[in-house]
Short mmCIF file of C-alpha atoms in Angstrom, two decimals:
data_model
loop_
_atom_site.label_atom_id
_atom_site.label_comp_id
_atom_site.label_asym_id
_atom_site.label_seq_id
_atom_site.Cartn_x
_atom_site.Cartn_y
_atom_site.Cartn_z
CA MET A 4 -2.97 200.40 127.10
CA SER A 5 0.61 201.56 127.40
CA PRO A 6 3.21 199.07 128.71
CA ARG A 7 4.03 201.39 131.63
CA LEU A 8 0.35 201.55 132.73
CA GLY A 9 0.06 197.79 132.40
CA ASP A 10 3.11 197.29 134.65
CA THR A 11 1.64 199.68 137.21
CA LEU A 12 -1.70 197.86 137.29
CA ALA A 13 0.07 194.51 137.62
CA ALA A 14 2.08 195.81 140.56
CA ILE A 15 -1.10 197.11 142.22
CA ASN A 16 -2.84 193.77 141.71
CA LEU A 17 0.16 191.91 143.11
CA ALA A 18 0.28 194.16 146.17
CA THR A 19 -3.46 193.72 146.71
CA VAL A 20 -3.13 189.95 146.57
CA ALA A 21 -0.18 190.04 148.98
CA LEU A 22 -2.12 192.19 151.46
CA LEU A 23 -5.11 189.86 151.18
CA VAL A 24 -2.94 186.81 151.84
CA ALA A 25 -1.32 188.55 154.82
CA ALA A 26 -4.74 189.47 156.23
CA LEU A 27 -5.96 185.89 155.84
CA LEU A 28 -2.83 184.55 157.53
CA PHE A 29 -3.24 187.02 160.39
CA ALA A 30 -6.91 186.06 160.82
CA ALA A 31 -6.03 182.35 160.77
CA THR A 32 -3.27 182.86 163.35
CA THR A 33 -5.62 184.83 165.59
CA LEU A 34 -8.25 182.11 165.31
CA LEU A 35 -5.72 179.38 166.13
CA LEU A 36 -4.46 181.30 169.16
CA ARG A 37 -8.00 181.86 170.36
CA LEU A 38 -8.84 178.17 169.96
CA ARG A 39 -5.65 177.17 171.79
CA ASN A 40 -6.39 179.55 174.65
CA ALA A 41 -9.96 178.30 174.82
CA ARG A 42 -8.73 174.70 175.04
CA LYS A 43 -6.23 175.69 177.73
CA ALA A 44 -8.94 177.51 179.74
CA ALA A 45 -11.29 174.53 179.43
CA ARG A 46 -8.54 172.19 180.57
CA TRP A 47 -7.77 174.45 183.52
CA ARG A 48 -11.45 174.55 184.56
CA ARG A 49 -11.67 170.78 184.30
CA VAL A 50 -8.64 169.99 186.46
CA GLU A 51 -9.43 172.74 188.95
CA ALA A 52 -12.93 171.36 189.44
CA ALA A 53 -11.44 167.91 190.05
CA TRP A 54 -8.62 169.04 192.37
CA THR A 55 -10.28 171.69 194.54
CA PRO A 56 -12.62 169.46 196.59
CA LEU A 57 -9.84 166.92 197.09
CA LEU A 58 -7.44 169.62 198.26
CA VAL A 59 -10.00 170.88 200.77
CA GLU A 60 -10.32 167.36 202.17
CA VAL A 61 -6.53 166.95 202.33
CA LEU A 62 -6.13 170.23 204.20
CA ALA A 63 -8.92 169.21 206.57
CA GLY A 64 -7.09 165.96 207.30
CA ASP A 65 -9.80 163.78 205.75
CA ARG A 66 -7.59 162.42 202.96
CA PRO A 67 -3.85 161.74 202.67
CA PRO A 68 -1.93 164.08 200.32
CA GLU A 69 -0.83 161.12 198.23
CA GLU A 70 -4.43 160.47 197.15
CA LEU A 71 -4.66 163.90 195.50
CA ALA A 72 -1.14 163.58 194.05
CA ALA A 73 -2.18 160.32 192.38
CA ARG A 74 -4.92 162.20 190.49
CA VAL A 75 -2.38 164.48 188.78
CA ALA A 76 -1.42 163.27 185.31
CA PRO A 77 2.22 163.73 184.25
CA ALA A 78 1.10 166.24 181.61
CA ASP A 79 -0.61 168.32 184.30
CA VAL A 80 2.31 168.67 186.71
CA LEU A 81 2.98 172.33 185.87
CA LEU A 82 -0.74 173.10 186.03
CA PHE A 83 -0.88 171.48 189.46
CA ALA A 84 2.04 173.64 190.65
CA ASP A 85 0.15 176.75 189.49
CA PHE A 86 -2.96 175.46 191.23
CA LEU A 87 -1.11 175.02 194.53
CA LEU A 88 0.57 178.39 194.14
CA ARG A 89 -2.80 180.11 194.42
CA PHE A 90 -3.26 178.66 197.92
CA ALA A 91 0.36 178.99 199.11
CA ARG A 92 0.04 182.71 199.81
CA ARG A 93 -2.94 182.19 202.13
CA LEU A 94 -2.05 179.11 204.16
CA ARG A 95 0.02 178.91 207.34
CA GLY A 96 1.12 176.27 209.82
CA ALA A 97 0.19 172.63 209.34
CA GLU A 98 -1.98 173.34 206.29
CA ARG A 99 0.94 175.03 204.55
CA GLY A 100 3.12 172.03 205.41
CA LEU A 101 0.62 169.72 203.69
CA LEU A 102 0.57 172.00 200.64
CA LEU A 103 4.36 171.95 200.36
CA ARG A 104 4.26 168.17 200.64
CA LEU A 105 1.84 168.03 197.73
CA ALA A 106 4.00 170.39 195.69
CA ARG A 107 7.30 168.55 196.18
CA PRO A 108 6.96 166.10 193.23
CA CYS A 109 6.07 168.99 190.87
CA LEU A 110 9.04 171.18 191.63
CA PRO A 111 11.71 169.50 189.47
CA ALA A 112 9.56 170.27 186.41
CA VAL A 113 9.21 173.86 187.60
CA ALA A 114 12.98 174.14 188.20
CA ARG A 115 13.67 173.05 184.61
CA ARG A 116 11.87 176.20 183.50
CA LEU A 117 14.71 178.25 184.97
CA ALA A 118 16.55 177.39 181.74
CA SER A 119 13.74 178.73 179.54
CA ARG A 120 14.56 181.42 176.97
CA ASN A 121 11.45 183.30 178.06
CA PRO A 122 12.23 185.68 180.97
CA GLU A 123 8.59 185.79 182.11
CA ARG A 124 8.58 182.00 182.33
CA ARG A 125 11.83 182.02 184.31
CA ALA A 126 10.42 184.68 186.66
CA ARG A 127 7.30 182.58 187.20
CA ALA A 128 9.47 179.55 187.99
CA VAL A 129 11.46 181.57 190.54
CA GLN A 130 8.26 182.77 192.20
CA THR A 131 6.83 179.24 192.32
CA LEU A 132 9.99 177.71 193.78
CA ALA A 133 10.23 180.50 196.36
CA LEU A 134 6.71 179.82 197.63
CA LEU A 135 6.53 176.05 197.27
CA GLY A 136 10.13 174.91 197.81
CA PRO A 137 12.27 177.65 199.37
CA GLU A 138 14.39 175.31 201.48
CA THR A 139 15.07 172.82 198.71
CA TYR A 140 15.70 175.34 195.94
CA GLY A 141 17.44 178.13 197.85
CA ALA A 142 20.63 177.77 195.80
CA GLU A 143 18.67 178.10 192.54
CA LEU A 144 16.98 181.25 193.86
CA VAL A 145 20.35 182.79 194.75
CA ARG A 146 21.69 181.97 191.28
CA ALA A 147 18.64 183.70 189.79
CA LEU A 148 19.98 186.98 191.23
CA ASP A 149 22.49 186.85 188.36
CA ASP A 150 19.87 186.15 185.70
CA ARG A 151 20.42 188.22 182.56
CA ALA A 152 16.84 189.54 182.76
CA PRO A 153 16.36 192.24 185.47
CA LEU A 154 12.77 191.04 186.00
CA VAL A 155 13.93 187.56 187.01
CA ALA A 156 16.65 188.93 189.30
CA MET A 157 14.19 191.25 191.02
CA VAL A 158 11.63 188.47 191.58
CA ALA A 159 14.42 186.37 193.10
CA ALA A 160 15.57 189.25 195.32
CA ARG A 161 12.05 189.90 196.56
CA ALA A 162 11.52 186.21 197.33
CA LEU A 163 14.84 185.80 199.11
CA ALA A 164 14.35 188.95 201.16
CA ALA A 165 10.92 187.78 202.28
CA GLY A 166 12.38 184.42 203.34
CA ARG A 167 14.38 186.06 206.18
CA ASP A 168 17.32 183.67 205.77
CA PRO A 169 20.48 185.57 206.84
CA GLY A 170 22.56 183.92 204.13
CA HIS A 171 20.04 184.80 201.46
CA GLY A 172 19.77 188.34 202.81
CA ALA A 173 23.54 188.74 202.42
CA ALA A 174 23.27 187.54 198.82
CA VAL A 175 20.54 190.09 198.09
CA LEU A 176 22.63 192.92 199.56
CA ALA A 177 25.64 191.78 197.52
CA HIS A 178 23.55 192.11 194.35
CA LEU A 179 21.88 195.39 195.30
CA GLY A 180 23.89 197.26 192.68
CA ARG A 181 21.88 195.47 189.98
CA PHE A 182 18.74 197.21 191.16
CA GLY A 183 20.12 200.73 191.41
CA GLU A 184 17.68 202.05 188.81
CA TRP A 185 14.61 200.72 190.61
CA SER A 186 12.56 202.94 192.91
CA PRO A 187 14.44 203.52 196.20
CA ARG A 188 11.15 203.29 198.07
CA TYR A 189 10.44 199.89 196.50
CA LEU A 190 13.95 198.66 197.31
CA ALA A 191 13.71 199.82 200.93
CA SER A 192 10.36 198.07 201.31
CA MET A 193 11.82 194.89 199.83
CA LEU A 194 14.89 194.94 202.07
CA ALA A 195 12.78 195.65 205.15
CA GLY A 196 11.19 192.26 204.48
CA MET A 197 14.45 190.68 205.64
CA GLY A 198 13.57 191.74 209.19
CA PRO A 199 15.67 193.16 212.04
CA GLU A 200 18.35 190.49 211.52
CA ALA A 201 19.48 192.43 208.45
CA GLY A 202 20.16 195.54 210.54
CA PRO A 203 23.93 195.09 211.07
CA ALA A 204 24.60 194.49 207.37
CA LEU A 205 22.51 197.50 206.41
CA VAL A 206 24.30 199.68 208.98
CA ASP A 207 27.62 198.58 207.44
CA LEU A 208 26.34 199.53 203.98
CA LEU A 209 25.15 202.94 205.19
CA ALA A 210 28.56 203.62 206.76
CA ASP A 211 30.56 202.38 203.74
CA SER A 212 31.99 205.48 202.05
CA ALA A 213 33.11 203.36 199.09
CA ALA A 214 29.57 202.19 198.29
CA ALA A 215 27.33 204.01 195.81
CA PRO A 216 25.49 206.88 197.55
CA ARG A 217 22.17 205.72 196.11
CA LEU A 218 22.55 202.28 197.68
CA ARG A 219 23.62 203.80 201.00
CA ALA A 220 20.48 205.95 200.86
CA VAL A 221 18.35 202.83 200.34
CA ALA A 222 20.08 201.25 203.37
CA GLY A 223 19.21 204.32 205.45
CA ASP A 224 15.56 204.25 204.44
CA THR A 225 15.40 200.51 205.16
CA LEU A 226 16.88 200.99 208.63
CA ARG A 227 14.24 203.65 209.29
CA LEU A 228 11.50 201.20 208.30
CA LEU A 229 13.06 198.56 210.56
CA LYS A 230 13.30 201.09 213.43
CA ASP A 231 16.92 200.10 214.01
CA LEU A 232 18.04 202.11 217.04
CA ALA A 233 21.74 201.71 216.23
CA ALA A 234 21.32 203.43 212.87
CA PRO A 235 20.74 207.14 213.75
CA GLY A 236 24.24 207.48 215.22
CA VAL A 237 25.72 206.10 211.99
CA ALA A 238 23.52 208.41 209.91
CA ALA A 239 24.68 211.41 211.96
CA ALA A 240 28.30 210.32 211.42
CA VAL A 241 27.71 210.10 207.67
CA LEU A 242 26.33 213.64 207.68
CA ARG A 243 29.28 214.95 209.70
CA ALA A 244 31.75 213.21 207.39
CA GLY A 245 30.18 214.88 204.37
CA GLN A 246 30.42 218.28 206.02
CA ALA A 247 34.03 217.73 207.10
CA ALA A 248 35.03 216.76 203.57
CA GLY A 249 33.77 220.11 202.33
CA ALA A 250 32.29 218.45 199.25
CA ALA A 251 28.71 218.72 198.04
CA THR A 252 26.62 216.21 199.98
CA ASP A 253 24.78 213.68 197.81
CA ARG A 254 21.11 214.64 197.91
CA GLU A 255 19.61 211.16 198.23
CA LEU A 256 22.10 210.02 200.86
CA ALA A 257 21.82 213.20 202.94
CA ALA A 258 18.02 213.20 202.80
CA SER A 259 17.89 209.52 203.78
CA CYS A 260 20.20 210.11 206.77
CA LEU A 261 18.17 213.15 207.83
CA ARG A 262 14.92 211.18 207.63
CA LEU A 263 16.50 208.46 209.73
CA VAL A 264 17.72 210.95 212.35
CA ALA A 265 14.30 212.67 212.38
CA ALA A 266 12.49 209.37 212.95
CA LEU A 267 14.79 207.64 215.44
CA GLY A 268 17.48 210.10 216.53
CA ARG A 269 18.17 211.89 219.78
CA PRO A 270 18.86 215.58 220.51
CA GLU A 271 22.61 214.99 220.51
CA HIS A 272 22.40 214.15 216.80
CA LEU A 273 21.29 217.71 216.01
CA GLU A 274 24.90 218.87 215.70
CA SER A 275 25.04 216.98 212.39
CA VAL A 276 21.71 218.46 211.27
CA ARG A 277 21.99 222.20 211.96
CA PRO A 278 24.66 223.01 209.33
CA LEU A 279 22.42 221.53 206.62
CA LEU A 280 19.69 224.08 207.34
CA ALA A 281 21.76 226.39 205.12
CA SER A 282 22.20 223.85 202.28
CA ALA A 283 21.72 225.17 198.75
CA ASP A 284 19.57 222.10 198.01
CA ASP A 285 15.85 222.50 198.79
CA VAL A 286 15.39 218.78 199.47
CA ILE A 287 18.24 218.69 201.99
CA ARG A 288 17.05 221.89 203.69
CA ALA A 289 13.53 220.49 204.02
CA ALA A 290 14.79 217.19 205.48
CA ALA A 291 17.10 219.04 207.89
CA THR A 292 14.24 221.30 208.99
CA GLN A 293 12.05 218.27 209.63
CA ALA A 294 14.80 216.65 211.72
CA LEU A 295 15.30 219.84 213.72
CA ALA A 296 11.56 220.10 214.31
CA GLN A 297 11.40 216.51 215.58
CA LEU A 298 14.42 216.63 217.89
CA ALA A 299 14.59 220.26 219.11
CA ALA A 300 13.77 220.88 222.76
CA GLY A 301 12.37 224.36 222.16
CA ASP A 302 15.31 226.64 222.97
CA ALA A 303 15.43 230.11 221.44
CA ALA A 304 18.07 229.29 218.83
CA ASP A 305 16.13 226.36 217.42
CA THR A 306 12.86 228.32 217.45
CA ALA A 307 14.56 231.13 215.53
CA ALA A 308 15.98 228.61 213.01
CA LEU A 309 12.52 227.15 212.43
CA ALA A 310 11.06 230.64 212.02
CA ARG A 311 13.66 231.39 209.34
CA ALA A 312 12.86 228.09 207.65
CA ALA A 313 9.14 228.97 207.71
CA SER A 314 9.96 231.97 205.46
CA ASP A 315 12.11 229.90 203.07
CA PRO A 316 11.47 230.40 199.32
CA SER A 317 10.86 226.64 199.00
CA PRO A 318 7.28 225.80 200.04
CA TRP A 319 8.44 222.38 201.32
CA VAL A 320 11.05 223.93 203.60
CA ALA A 321 8.57 226.58 204.74
CA LEU A 322 5.97 223.93 205.53
CA GLU A 323 8.41 221.92 207.65
CA GLY A 324 9.51 225.09 209.44
CA ALA A 325 5.95 226.17 210.22
CA ARG A 326 5.00 222.71 211.42
CA GLY A 327 8.11 222.68 213.59
CA LEU A 328 7.04 225.94 215.23
CA ARG A 329 3.63 224.44 215.92
CA ARG A 330 5.21 221.29 217.38
CA LEU A 331 7.38 223.37 219.74
CA GLY A 332 4.36 225.38 220.82
CA ALA A 333 5.78 228.61 219.35
CA LEU A 334 2.32 229.74 218.28
CA ALA A 335 3.08 233.42 218.80
CA ALA A 336 5.88 233.24 216.25
CA LEU A 337 3.60 231.31 213.90
CA ASP A 338 0.80 233.88 214.29
CA ALA A 339 3.21 236.75 213.70
CA LEU A 340 4.42 235.09 210.50
CA ALA A 341 0.83 234.43 209.37
CA ALA A 342 -0.07 238.10 209.85
CA SER A 343 3.09 239.46 208.28
CA GLY A 344 2.04 239.23 204.65
CA GLY A 345 5.63 238.27 203.81
CA PRO A 346 7.18 235.02 202.61
CA GLY A 347 5.77 232.09 204.51
CA ALA A 348 2.59 233.90 205.64
CA LEU A 349 0.34 231.63 203.57
CA VAL A 350 2.04 228.46 204.80
CA ALA A 351 1.85 229.71 208.41
CA ARG A 352 -1.89 230.30 208.04
CA GLN A 353 -2.32 226.80 206.59
CA VAL A 354 -0.47 225.23 209.53
CA ARG A 355 -2.54 227.22 212.01
CA TRP A 356 -5.68 226.02 210.24
CA GLU A 357 -4.39 222.41 210.45
CA ALA A 358 -3.92 222.86 214.20
CA ALA A 359 -7.45 224.17 214.64
CA ALA A 360 -9.08 221.52 212.47
#
């Protein structure tokens, strides 16, 4: 056998042994993890079986909370917090008060997890403190808005918004720029959880020309969800300011303002809407057409504008225009468009079919 062939075979044997050792180590690690998880699951089942009947009796008033708390070993404090967390979302009133009383001794251990290197663990701690100790740990929840992990900051924002504390709501709005890449619909839903008390601050954000247009758009959508009656006038002013500046209107901000005007506005707000029917942006034209359709009183000029929109090259604009004609009762114009065979005929026929269905 040549020396070169011998070296090659030795290298192959060495690589085979290394792969075999790696496979054995991987299998051993997997087995250890499985055994650890099995032990953890068995421990969870054991303590849950011991705690559940006692918790039911505590909530029914048959036992004092301290009797259940005495059954929780120091090593099980975090498990007990997780156990209580499962019930916290469902309980209200006096029962919830008893649950929070039970949770109080566990919360310092939970709060220490805010310093964990694991972002999922920190997020879980924020969620637990928000549900089981929001009044005691409000400052920690606000600080979590600055957490280096976006997940932790978002969990904190969601929890603080749901708490409806005006001070916490202001903190969430001050950090809104951190969440600019999140879904605007999700952000609006989250902010709406702050309730009507957040309306003035959101109106200020919508009107703030120095703020990021995306965040102003989120404020507009939130005000629409909150049905804030002071907001449509501000939205109309934002639209007029954009037109007066002669600059291209930001799509998200304009569409948000138009949706707000369409949902809650009055006919006098239409002066800020009509110029946008000629926007080069399909999304803005569609939103402006929808607003016109909602607020128009049925005069000839508005009917003609909706008829033009119903023949728009954009199917979304055409659909809003045709539905606007139907809403105003301009069925003759809709029927003429449906029979024309031109642009918008198909959409007009669909809207007529919707009306007949």
